[in-house]
Each structure stands twice: as structure tokens, then as C-alpha cells.
PDB file of C-alpha atoms in Angstrom:
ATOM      1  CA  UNK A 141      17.767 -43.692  -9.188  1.00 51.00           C
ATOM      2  CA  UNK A 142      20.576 -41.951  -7.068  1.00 58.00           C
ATOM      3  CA  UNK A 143      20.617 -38.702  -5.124  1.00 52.00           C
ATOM      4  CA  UNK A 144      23.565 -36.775  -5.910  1.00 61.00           C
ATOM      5  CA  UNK A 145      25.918 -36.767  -2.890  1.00 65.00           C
ATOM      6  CA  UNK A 146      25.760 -33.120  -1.876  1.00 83.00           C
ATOM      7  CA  UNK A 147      21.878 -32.773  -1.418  1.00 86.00           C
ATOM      8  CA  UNK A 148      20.508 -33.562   1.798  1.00 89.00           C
ATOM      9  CA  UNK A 149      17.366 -32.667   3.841  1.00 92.00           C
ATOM     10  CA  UNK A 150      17.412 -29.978   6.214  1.00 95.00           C
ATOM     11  CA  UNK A 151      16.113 -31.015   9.742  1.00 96.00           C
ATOM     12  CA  UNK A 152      15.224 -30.068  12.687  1.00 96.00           C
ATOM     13  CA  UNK A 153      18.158 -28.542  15.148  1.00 96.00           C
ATOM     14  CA  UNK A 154      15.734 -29.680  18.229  1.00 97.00           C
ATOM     15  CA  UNK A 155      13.902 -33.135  17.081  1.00 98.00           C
ATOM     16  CA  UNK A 156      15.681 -33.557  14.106  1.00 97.00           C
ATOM     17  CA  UNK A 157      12.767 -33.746  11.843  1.00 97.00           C
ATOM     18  CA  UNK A 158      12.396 -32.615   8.289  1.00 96.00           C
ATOM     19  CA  UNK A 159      11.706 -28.880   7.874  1.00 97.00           C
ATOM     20  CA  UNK A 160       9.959 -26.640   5.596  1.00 96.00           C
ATOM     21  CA  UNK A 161      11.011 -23.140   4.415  1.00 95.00           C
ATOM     22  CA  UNK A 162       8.743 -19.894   4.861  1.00 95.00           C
ATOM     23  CA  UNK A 163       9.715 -16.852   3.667  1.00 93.00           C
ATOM     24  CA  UNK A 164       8.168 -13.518   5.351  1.00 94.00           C
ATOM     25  CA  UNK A 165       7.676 -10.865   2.567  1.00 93.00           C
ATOM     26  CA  UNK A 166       6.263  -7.536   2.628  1.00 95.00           C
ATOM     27  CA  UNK A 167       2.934  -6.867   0.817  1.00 94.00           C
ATOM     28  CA  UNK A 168      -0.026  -6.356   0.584  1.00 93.00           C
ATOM     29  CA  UNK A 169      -4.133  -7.590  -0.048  1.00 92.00           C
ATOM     30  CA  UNK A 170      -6.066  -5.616  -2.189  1.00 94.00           C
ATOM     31  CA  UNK A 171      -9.823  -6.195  -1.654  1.00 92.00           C
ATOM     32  CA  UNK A 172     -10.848  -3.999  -4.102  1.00 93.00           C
ATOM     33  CA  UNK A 173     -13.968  -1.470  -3.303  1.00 93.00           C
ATOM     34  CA  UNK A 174     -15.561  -1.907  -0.047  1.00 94.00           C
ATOM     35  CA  UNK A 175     -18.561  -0.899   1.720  1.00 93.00           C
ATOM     36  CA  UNK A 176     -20.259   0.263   4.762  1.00 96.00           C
ATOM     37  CA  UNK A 177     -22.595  -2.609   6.457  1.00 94.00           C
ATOM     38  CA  UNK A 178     -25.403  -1.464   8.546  1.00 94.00           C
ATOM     39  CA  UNK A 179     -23.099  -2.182  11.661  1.00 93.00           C
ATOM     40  CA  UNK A 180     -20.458  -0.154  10.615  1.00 94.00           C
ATOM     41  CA  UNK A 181     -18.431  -2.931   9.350  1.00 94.00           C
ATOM     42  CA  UNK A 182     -16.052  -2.260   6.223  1.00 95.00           C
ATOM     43  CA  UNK A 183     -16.236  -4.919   3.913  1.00 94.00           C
ATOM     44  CA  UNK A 184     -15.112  -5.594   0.399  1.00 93.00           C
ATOM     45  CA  UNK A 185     -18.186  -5.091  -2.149  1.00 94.00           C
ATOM     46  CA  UNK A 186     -17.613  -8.542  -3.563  1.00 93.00           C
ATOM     47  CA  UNK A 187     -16.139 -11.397  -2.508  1.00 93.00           C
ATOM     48  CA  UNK A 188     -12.613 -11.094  -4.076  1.00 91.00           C
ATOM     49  CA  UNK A 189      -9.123 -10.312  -3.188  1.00 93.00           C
ATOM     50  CA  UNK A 190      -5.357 -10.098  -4.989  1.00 93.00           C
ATOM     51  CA  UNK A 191      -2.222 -10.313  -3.163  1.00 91.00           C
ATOM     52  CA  UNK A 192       0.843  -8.680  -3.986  1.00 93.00           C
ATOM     53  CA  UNK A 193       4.144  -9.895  -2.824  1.00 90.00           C
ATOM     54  CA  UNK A 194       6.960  -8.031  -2.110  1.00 91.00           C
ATOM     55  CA  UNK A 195      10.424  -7.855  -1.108  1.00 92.00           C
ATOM     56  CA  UNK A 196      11.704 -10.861   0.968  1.00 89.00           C
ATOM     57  CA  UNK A 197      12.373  -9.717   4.703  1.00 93.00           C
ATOM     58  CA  UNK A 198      13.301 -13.103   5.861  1.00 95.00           C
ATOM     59  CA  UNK A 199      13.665 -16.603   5.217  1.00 95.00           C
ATOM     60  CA  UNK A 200      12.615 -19.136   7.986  1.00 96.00           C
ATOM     61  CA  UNK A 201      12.780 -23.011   8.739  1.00 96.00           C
ATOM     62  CA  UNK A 202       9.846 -24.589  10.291  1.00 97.00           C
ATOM     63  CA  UNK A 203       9.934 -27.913  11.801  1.00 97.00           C
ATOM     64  CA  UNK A 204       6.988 -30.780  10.136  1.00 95.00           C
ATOM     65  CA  UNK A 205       6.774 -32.274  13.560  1.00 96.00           C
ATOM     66  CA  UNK A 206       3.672 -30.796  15.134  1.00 95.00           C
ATOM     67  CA  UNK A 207       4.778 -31.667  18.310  1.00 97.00           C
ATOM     68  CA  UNK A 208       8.103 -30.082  17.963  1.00 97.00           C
ATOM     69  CA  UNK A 209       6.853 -26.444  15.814  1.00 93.00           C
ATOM     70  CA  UNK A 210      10.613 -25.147  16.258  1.00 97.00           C
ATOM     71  CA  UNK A 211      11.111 -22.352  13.838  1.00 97.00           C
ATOM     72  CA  UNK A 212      14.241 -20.012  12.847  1.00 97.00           C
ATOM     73  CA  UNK A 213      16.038 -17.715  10.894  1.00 96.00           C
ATOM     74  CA  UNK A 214      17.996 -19.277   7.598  1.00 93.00           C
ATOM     75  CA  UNK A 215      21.307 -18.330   7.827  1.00 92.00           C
ATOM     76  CA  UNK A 216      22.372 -20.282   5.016  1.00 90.00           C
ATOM     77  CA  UNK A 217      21.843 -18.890   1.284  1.00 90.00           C
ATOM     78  CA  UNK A 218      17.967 -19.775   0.000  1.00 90.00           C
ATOM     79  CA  UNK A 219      17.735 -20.582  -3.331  1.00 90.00           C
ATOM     80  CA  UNK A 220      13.839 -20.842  -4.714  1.00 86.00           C
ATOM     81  CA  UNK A 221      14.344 -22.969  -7.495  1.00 88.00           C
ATOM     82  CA  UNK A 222      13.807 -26.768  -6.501  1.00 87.00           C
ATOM     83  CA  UNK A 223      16.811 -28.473  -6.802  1.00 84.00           C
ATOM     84  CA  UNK A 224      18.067 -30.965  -9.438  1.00 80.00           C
ATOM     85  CA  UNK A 225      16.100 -34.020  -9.890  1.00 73.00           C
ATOM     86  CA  UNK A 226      17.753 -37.476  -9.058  1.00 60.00           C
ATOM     87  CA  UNK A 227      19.480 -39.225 -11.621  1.00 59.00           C
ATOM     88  CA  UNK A 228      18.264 -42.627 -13.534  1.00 58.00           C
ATOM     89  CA  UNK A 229      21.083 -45.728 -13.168  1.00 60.00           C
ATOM     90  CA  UNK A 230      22.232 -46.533 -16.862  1.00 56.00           C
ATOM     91  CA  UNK A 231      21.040 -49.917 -17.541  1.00 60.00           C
ATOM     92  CA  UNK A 232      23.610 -52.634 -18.123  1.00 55.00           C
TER      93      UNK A 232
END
């Protein structure tokens, strides 16, 4: 099985580690109805909750290495679909 030759990981620009991508949206958590507790508290009636996504506000890298944590701003184009699987050798 080969890789094809222009897909590469993205690392790290501080430890060089592989990074993840997290992408900040706006939106929203509906809890549905709430209610008052006898402290005052607002809660949701039952325990249940949808969230919405929104628009995209920014894409971020985030560094694997927990002892690293270096995060930043994707200048590059972010594409969500995964990209192309390997390839399979033919068999000779």
C-alpha cells in the first residue's frame, strides 16, 4: 500500500509532533424547558440537550503532544472531507 506523494502530516511548528484540527463555530445548546430549583438554580426540566452548529469562525491546529499543547490559526485552505485513501500495489 503506498501514500500518494503529495499527502503528508501536518506537525507541530514547535515540537514537531502530529497535530489535530479544531474548528471554532458559532452556535448554540438548546436545553429545552427549564426550571426553577429551590435554590434558585435554572436547570433544564430533563436531562437532554441539542446542539446546533453554525458558521465556521476559525480553523485551528492543535499539537497531540501534551507536553507541547501549541495551538494556531490555519492559514492554509481546510478541507473537511478526509482525504483519499492509500492505494493497494498491483500484484505481479
Amino acid at each position: 500500500m503506498t501514500q500518494q506523494p503529495d499527502i503528508r502530516p501536518l506537525n507541530c511548528t514547535q515540537c514537531g509532533e502530529p497535530v489535530g484540527i479544531a474548528e471554532d463555530v458559532t452556535g448554540y445548546v438548546d436545553w429545552g424547558q427549564a426550571v426553577i430549583d429551590g435554590n434558585g438554580t435554572v436547570r433544564p426540566a430533563v436531562q437532554w440537550m441539542e446542539f446546533h452548529a453554525g458558521d465556521p469562525i476559525r480553523v485551528r491546529a492543535v499539537c497531540h503532544n501534551d507536553n507541547c499543547g501549541h495551538q494556531w490559526t490555519l492559514r492554509r485552505q481546510f478541507e473537511p472531507e478526509a482525504a483519499p485513501a492509500a492505494t493497494e500495489e498491483p500484484t505481479r
